Coordinates of C-alpha atoms and ligand atoms in Angstrom, one line a residue:
X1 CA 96.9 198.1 -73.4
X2 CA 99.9 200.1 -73.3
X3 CA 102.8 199.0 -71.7
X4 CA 106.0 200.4 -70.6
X5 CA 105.8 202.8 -73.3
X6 CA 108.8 205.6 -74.5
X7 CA 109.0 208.0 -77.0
X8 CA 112.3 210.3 -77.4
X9 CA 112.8 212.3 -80.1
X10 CA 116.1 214.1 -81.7
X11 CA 116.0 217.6 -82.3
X12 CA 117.6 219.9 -84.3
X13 CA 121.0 219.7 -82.6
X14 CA 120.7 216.3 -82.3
X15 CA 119.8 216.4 -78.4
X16 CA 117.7 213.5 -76.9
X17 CA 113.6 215.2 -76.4
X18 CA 112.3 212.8 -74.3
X19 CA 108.1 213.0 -75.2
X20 CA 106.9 209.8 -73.0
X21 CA 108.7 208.0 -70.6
X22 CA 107.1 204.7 -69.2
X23 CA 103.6 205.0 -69.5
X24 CA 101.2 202.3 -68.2
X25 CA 97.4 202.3 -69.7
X26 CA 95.1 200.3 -70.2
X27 CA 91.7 201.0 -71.5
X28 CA 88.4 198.8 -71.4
X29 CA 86.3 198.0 -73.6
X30 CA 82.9 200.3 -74.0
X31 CA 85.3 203.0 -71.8
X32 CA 85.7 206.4 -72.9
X33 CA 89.1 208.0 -71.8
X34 CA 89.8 211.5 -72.1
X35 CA 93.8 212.4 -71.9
X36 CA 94.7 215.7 -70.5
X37 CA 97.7 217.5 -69.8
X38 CA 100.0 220.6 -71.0
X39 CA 100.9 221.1 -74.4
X40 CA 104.1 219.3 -75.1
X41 CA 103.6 216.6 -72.3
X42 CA 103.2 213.9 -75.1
X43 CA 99.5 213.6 -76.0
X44 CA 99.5 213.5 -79.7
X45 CA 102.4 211.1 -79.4
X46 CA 100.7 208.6 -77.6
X47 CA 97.7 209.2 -79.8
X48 CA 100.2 208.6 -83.2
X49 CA 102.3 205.5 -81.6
X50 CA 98.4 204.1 -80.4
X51 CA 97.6 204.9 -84.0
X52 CA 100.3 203.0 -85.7
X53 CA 101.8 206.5 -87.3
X54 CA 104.4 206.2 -85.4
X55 CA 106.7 203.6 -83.3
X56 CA 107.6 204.1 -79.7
X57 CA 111.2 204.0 -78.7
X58 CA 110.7 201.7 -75.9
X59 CA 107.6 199.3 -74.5
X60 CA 104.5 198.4 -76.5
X61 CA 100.6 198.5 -77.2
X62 CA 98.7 195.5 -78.0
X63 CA 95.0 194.5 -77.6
X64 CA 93.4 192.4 -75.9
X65 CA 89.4 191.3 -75.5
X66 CA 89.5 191.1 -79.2
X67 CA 88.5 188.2 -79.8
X68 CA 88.8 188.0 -84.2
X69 CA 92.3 186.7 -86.0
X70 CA 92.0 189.7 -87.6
X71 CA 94.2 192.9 -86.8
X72 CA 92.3 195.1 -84.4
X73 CA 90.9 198.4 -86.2
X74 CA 91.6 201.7 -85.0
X75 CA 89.8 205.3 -86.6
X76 CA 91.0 208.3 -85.6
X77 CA 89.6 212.2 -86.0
X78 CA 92.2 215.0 -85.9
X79 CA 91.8 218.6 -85.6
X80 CA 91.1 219.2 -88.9
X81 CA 88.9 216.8 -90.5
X82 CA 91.2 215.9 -93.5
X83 CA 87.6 215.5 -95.9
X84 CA 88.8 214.9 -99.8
X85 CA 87.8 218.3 -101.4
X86 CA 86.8 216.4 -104.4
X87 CA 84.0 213.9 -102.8
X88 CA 80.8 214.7 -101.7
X89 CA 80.0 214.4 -97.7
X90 CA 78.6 210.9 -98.7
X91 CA 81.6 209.3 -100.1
X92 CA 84.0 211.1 -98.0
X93 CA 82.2 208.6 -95.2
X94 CA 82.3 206.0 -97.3
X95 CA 85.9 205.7 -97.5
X96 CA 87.1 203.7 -95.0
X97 CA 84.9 200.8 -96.0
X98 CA 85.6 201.2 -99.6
X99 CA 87.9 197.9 -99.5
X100 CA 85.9 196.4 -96.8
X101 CA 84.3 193.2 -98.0
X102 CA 80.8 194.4 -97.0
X103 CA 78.0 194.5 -99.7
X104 CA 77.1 197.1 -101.1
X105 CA 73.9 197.6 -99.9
X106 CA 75.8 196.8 -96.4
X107 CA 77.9 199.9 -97.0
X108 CA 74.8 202.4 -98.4
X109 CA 73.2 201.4 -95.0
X110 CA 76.3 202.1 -92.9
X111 CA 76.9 204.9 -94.7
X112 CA 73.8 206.4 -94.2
X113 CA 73.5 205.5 -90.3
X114 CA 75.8 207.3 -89.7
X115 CA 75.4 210.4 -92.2
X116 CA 71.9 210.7 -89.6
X117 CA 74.2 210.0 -86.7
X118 CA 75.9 213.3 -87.6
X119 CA 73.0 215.2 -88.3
X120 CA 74.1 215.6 -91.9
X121 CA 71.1 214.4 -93.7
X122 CA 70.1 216.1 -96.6
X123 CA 74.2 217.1 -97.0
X124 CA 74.6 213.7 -98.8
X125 CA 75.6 215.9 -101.6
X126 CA 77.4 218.7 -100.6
X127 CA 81.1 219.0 -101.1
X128 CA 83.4 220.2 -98.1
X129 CA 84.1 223.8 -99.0
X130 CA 80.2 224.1 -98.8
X131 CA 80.3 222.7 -95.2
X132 CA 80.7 225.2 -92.1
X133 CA 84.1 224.0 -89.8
X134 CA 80.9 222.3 -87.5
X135 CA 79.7 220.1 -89.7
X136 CA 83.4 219.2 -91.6
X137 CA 84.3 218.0 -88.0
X138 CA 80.9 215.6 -88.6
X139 CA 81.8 214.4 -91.3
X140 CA 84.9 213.0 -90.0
X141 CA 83.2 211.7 -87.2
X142 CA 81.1 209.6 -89.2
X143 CA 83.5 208.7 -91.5
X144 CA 85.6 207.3 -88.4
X145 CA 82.3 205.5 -86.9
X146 CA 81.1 203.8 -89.9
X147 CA 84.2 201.0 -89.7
X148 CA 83.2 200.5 -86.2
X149 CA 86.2 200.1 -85.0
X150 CA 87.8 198.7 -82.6
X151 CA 89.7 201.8 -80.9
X152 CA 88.0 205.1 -81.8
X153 CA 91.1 208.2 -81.4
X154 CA 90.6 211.8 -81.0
X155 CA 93.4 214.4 -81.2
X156 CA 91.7 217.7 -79.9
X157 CA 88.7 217.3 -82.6
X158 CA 87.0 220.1 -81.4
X159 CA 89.6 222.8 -80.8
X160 CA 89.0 224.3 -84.2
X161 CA 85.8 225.1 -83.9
X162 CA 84.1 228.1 -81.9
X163 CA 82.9 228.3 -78.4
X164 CA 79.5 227.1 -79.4
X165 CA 79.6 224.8 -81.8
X166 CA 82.3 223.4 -79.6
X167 CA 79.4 222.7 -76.9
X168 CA 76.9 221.6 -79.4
X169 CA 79.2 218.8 -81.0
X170 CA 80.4 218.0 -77.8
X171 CA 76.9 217.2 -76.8
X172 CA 76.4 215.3 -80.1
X173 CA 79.7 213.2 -79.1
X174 CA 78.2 212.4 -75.9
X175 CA 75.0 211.0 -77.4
X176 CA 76.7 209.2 -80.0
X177 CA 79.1 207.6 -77.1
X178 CA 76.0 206.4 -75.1
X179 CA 74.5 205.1 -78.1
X180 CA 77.5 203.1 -79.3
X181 CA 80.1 202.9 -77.0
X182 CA 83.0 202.7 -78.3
X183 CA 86.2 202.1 -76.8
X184 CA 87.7 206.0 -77.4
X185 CA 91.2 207.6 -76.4
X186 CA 90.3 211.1 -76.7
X187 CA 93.0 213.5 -76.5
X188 CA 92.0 217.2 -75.3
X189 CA 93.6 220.3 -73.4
X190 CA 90.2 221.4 -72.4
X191 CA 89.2 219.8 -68.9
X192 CA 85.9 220.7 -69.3
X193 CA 85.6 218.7 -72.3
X194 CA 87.2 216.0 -70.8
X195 CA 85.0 215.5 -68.0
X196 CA 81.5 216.4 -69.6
X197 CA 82.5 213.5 -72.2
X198 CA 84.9 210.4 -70.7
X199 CA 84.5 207.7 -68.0
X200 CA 87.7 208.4 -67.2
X201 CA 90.5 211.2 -67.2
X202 CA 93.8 210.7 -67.3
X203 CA 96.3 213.4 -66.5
X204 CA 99.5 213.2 -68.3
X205 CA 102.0 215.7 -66.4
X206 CA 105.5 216.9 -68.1
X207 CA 108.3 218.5 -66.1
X208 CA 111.3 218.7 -68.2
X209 CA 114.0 216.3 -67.9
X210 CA 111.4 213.9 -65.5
X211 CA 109.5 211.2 -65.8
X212 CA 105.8 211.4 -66.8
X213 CA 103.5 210.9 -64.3
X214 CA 100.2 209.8 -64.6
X215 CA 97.1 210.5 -62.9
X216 CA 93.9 209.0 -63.5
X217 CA 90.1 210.3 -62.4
X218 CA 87.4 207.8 -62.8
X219 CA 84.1 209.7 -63.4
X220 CA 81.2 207.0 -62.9
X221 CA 78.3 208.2 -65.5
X222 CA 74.7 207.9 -63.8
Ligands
ADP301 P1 101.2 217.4 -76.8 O1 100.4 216.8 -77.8 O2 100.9 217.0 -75.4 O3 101.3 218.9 -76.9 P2 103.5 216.3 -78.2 O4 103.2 214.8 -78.2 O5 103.1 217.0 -79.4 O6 102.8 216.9 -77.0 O7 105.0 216.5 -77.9 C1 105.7 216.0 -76.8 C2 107.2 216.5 -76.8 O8 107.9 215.8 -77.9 C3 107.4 217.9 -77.0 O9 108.5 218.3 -76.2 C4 107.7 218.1 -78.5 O10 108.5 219.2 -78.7 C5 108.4 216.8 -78.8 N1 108.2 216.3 -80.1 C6 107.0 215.9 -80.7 N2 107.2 215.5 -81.9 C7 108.5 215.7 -82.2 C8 109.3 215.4 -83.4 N3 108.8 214.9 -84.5 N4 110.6 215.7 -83.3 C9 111.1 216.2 -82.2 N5 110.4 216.5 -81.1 C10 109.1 216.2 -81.1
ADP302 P1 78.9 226.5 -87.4 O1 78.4 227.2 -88.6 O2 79.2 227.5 -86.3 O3 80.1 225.6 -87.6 P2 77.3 224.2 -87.1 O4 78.2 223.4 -88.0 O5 76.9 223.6 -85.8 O6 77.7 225.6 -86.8 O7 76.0 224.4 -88.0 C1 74.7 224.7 -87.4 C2 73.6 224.4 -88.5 O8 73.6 225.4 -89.5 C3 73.9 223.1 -89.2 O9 73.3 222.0 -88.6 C4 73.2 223.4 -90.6 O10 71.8 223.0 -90.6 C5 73.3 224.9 -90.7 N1 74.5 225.2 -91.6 C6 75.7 225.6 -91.3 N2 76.5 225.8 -92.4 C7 75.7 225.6 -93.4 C8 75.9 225.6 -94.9 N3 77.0 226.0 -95.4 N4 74.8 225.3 -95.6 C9 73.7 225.0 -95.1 N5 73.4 224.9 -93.8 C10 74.4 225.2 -93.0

């Protein structure tokens, strides 16, 4: 749930850059939200502050549903992958459970779910710079599904990628939601994309100097 939430920033000159003012969400659990709106109407920093990377001026974002004592988890796949150069496709996935206190047969298994999940078997091996911008953009998929967590954020994770292996992964993403449904925020300045993939998109508008407003466009799947 995000409540009440603001973001200004200070630029250069030290003048007040007012990114979010008062949003209101709240996202359900196994619902797939896809936020659109104009560059610089404050998607990424909802994403970041969501994220954790980043406190909000004003207001706040907690969880709730979650039943565990333990701090809710949160993934999130940028743009650009981010894969360690110097780790092969496997243990780049593995990284996020490295101090997990799974076995480690637990973690070979996970691992390799979602290696499949990807359609990167038989890339085990391979190293990044031997990966096309397609299947780097997998990897980080998987390596953000296999601590199952409990908020799953996109940033734009396609917009790198050319016009068709922008539709194929964005097809892949879609099979991978209906299989696992995760609770996703999934940032995107491609309306298309938003409404092939989310239950629900939610317009963030931006006029300079106003408020935010919000508009949101439930999109029942069948
Ligand atoms: P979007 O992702 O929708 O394009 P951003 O969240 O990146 O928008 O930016 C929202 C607004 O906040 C923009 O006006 C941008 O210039 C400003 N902004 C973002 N990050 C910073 C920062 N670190 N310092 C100053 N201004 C920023
Ligand atoms: P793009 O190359 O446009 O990013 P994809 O990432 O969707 O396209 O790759 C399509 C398929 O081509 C992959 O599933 C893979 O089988 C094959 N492929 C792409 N790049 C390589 C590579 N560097 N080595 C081996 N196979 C590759």
């Amino acid at each position: 749930v995000i409540e009440n939430l603001s973001k200004t920033f200070r630029d250069k000159k030290d003048n007040e850059v007012v990114a979010l003012h008062d949003i209101n969400l709240a996202i359900n659990n196994e619902e797939f939200v896809a936020i659109v709106g104009p560059s610089g109407c404050g998607k990424s920093t909802l994403l970041n502050i969501v994220a954790g990377l980043m406190s909000p001026t004003e207001g706040k974002v907690y969880f709730d549903h979650i039943e565990t004592s333990k701090p809710p988890s949160v993934s999130v796949v940028f743009q650009e992958a981010g894969l360690f150069p110097w780790r092969t496709v496997l243990d780049n996935v593995k990284l996020g459970l490295e101090n997990s206190d799974l076995s480690k047969e637990k973690i070979e298994r996970r691992v390799n779910k979602y290696i499949n999940m990807v359609g990167l078997q038989g890339f085990e091996n391979s190293y990044p710079h031997q990966l096309s911008g397609g299947m780097k953009q997998r990897v980080g998929i998987a390596r953000a599904l296999a601590t199952k967590p409990d908020l799953l954020l996109m940033d734009e994770p396609l917009s790198a990628l050319d016009a068709q292996t922008r539709q194929i992964l964005q097809e892949e993403l879609l099979n991978i939601w209906n299989e696992e449904k995760h609770r996703t925020i999934y940032v995107t300045h491609n309306i298309n994309e938003a409404v092939f993939l989310a239950d629900r998109v939610v317009v963030l508008s931006r006029r300079p100097g106003k408020i935010n407003k919000i508009i949101n466009i439930n999109l029942p799947r069948n």
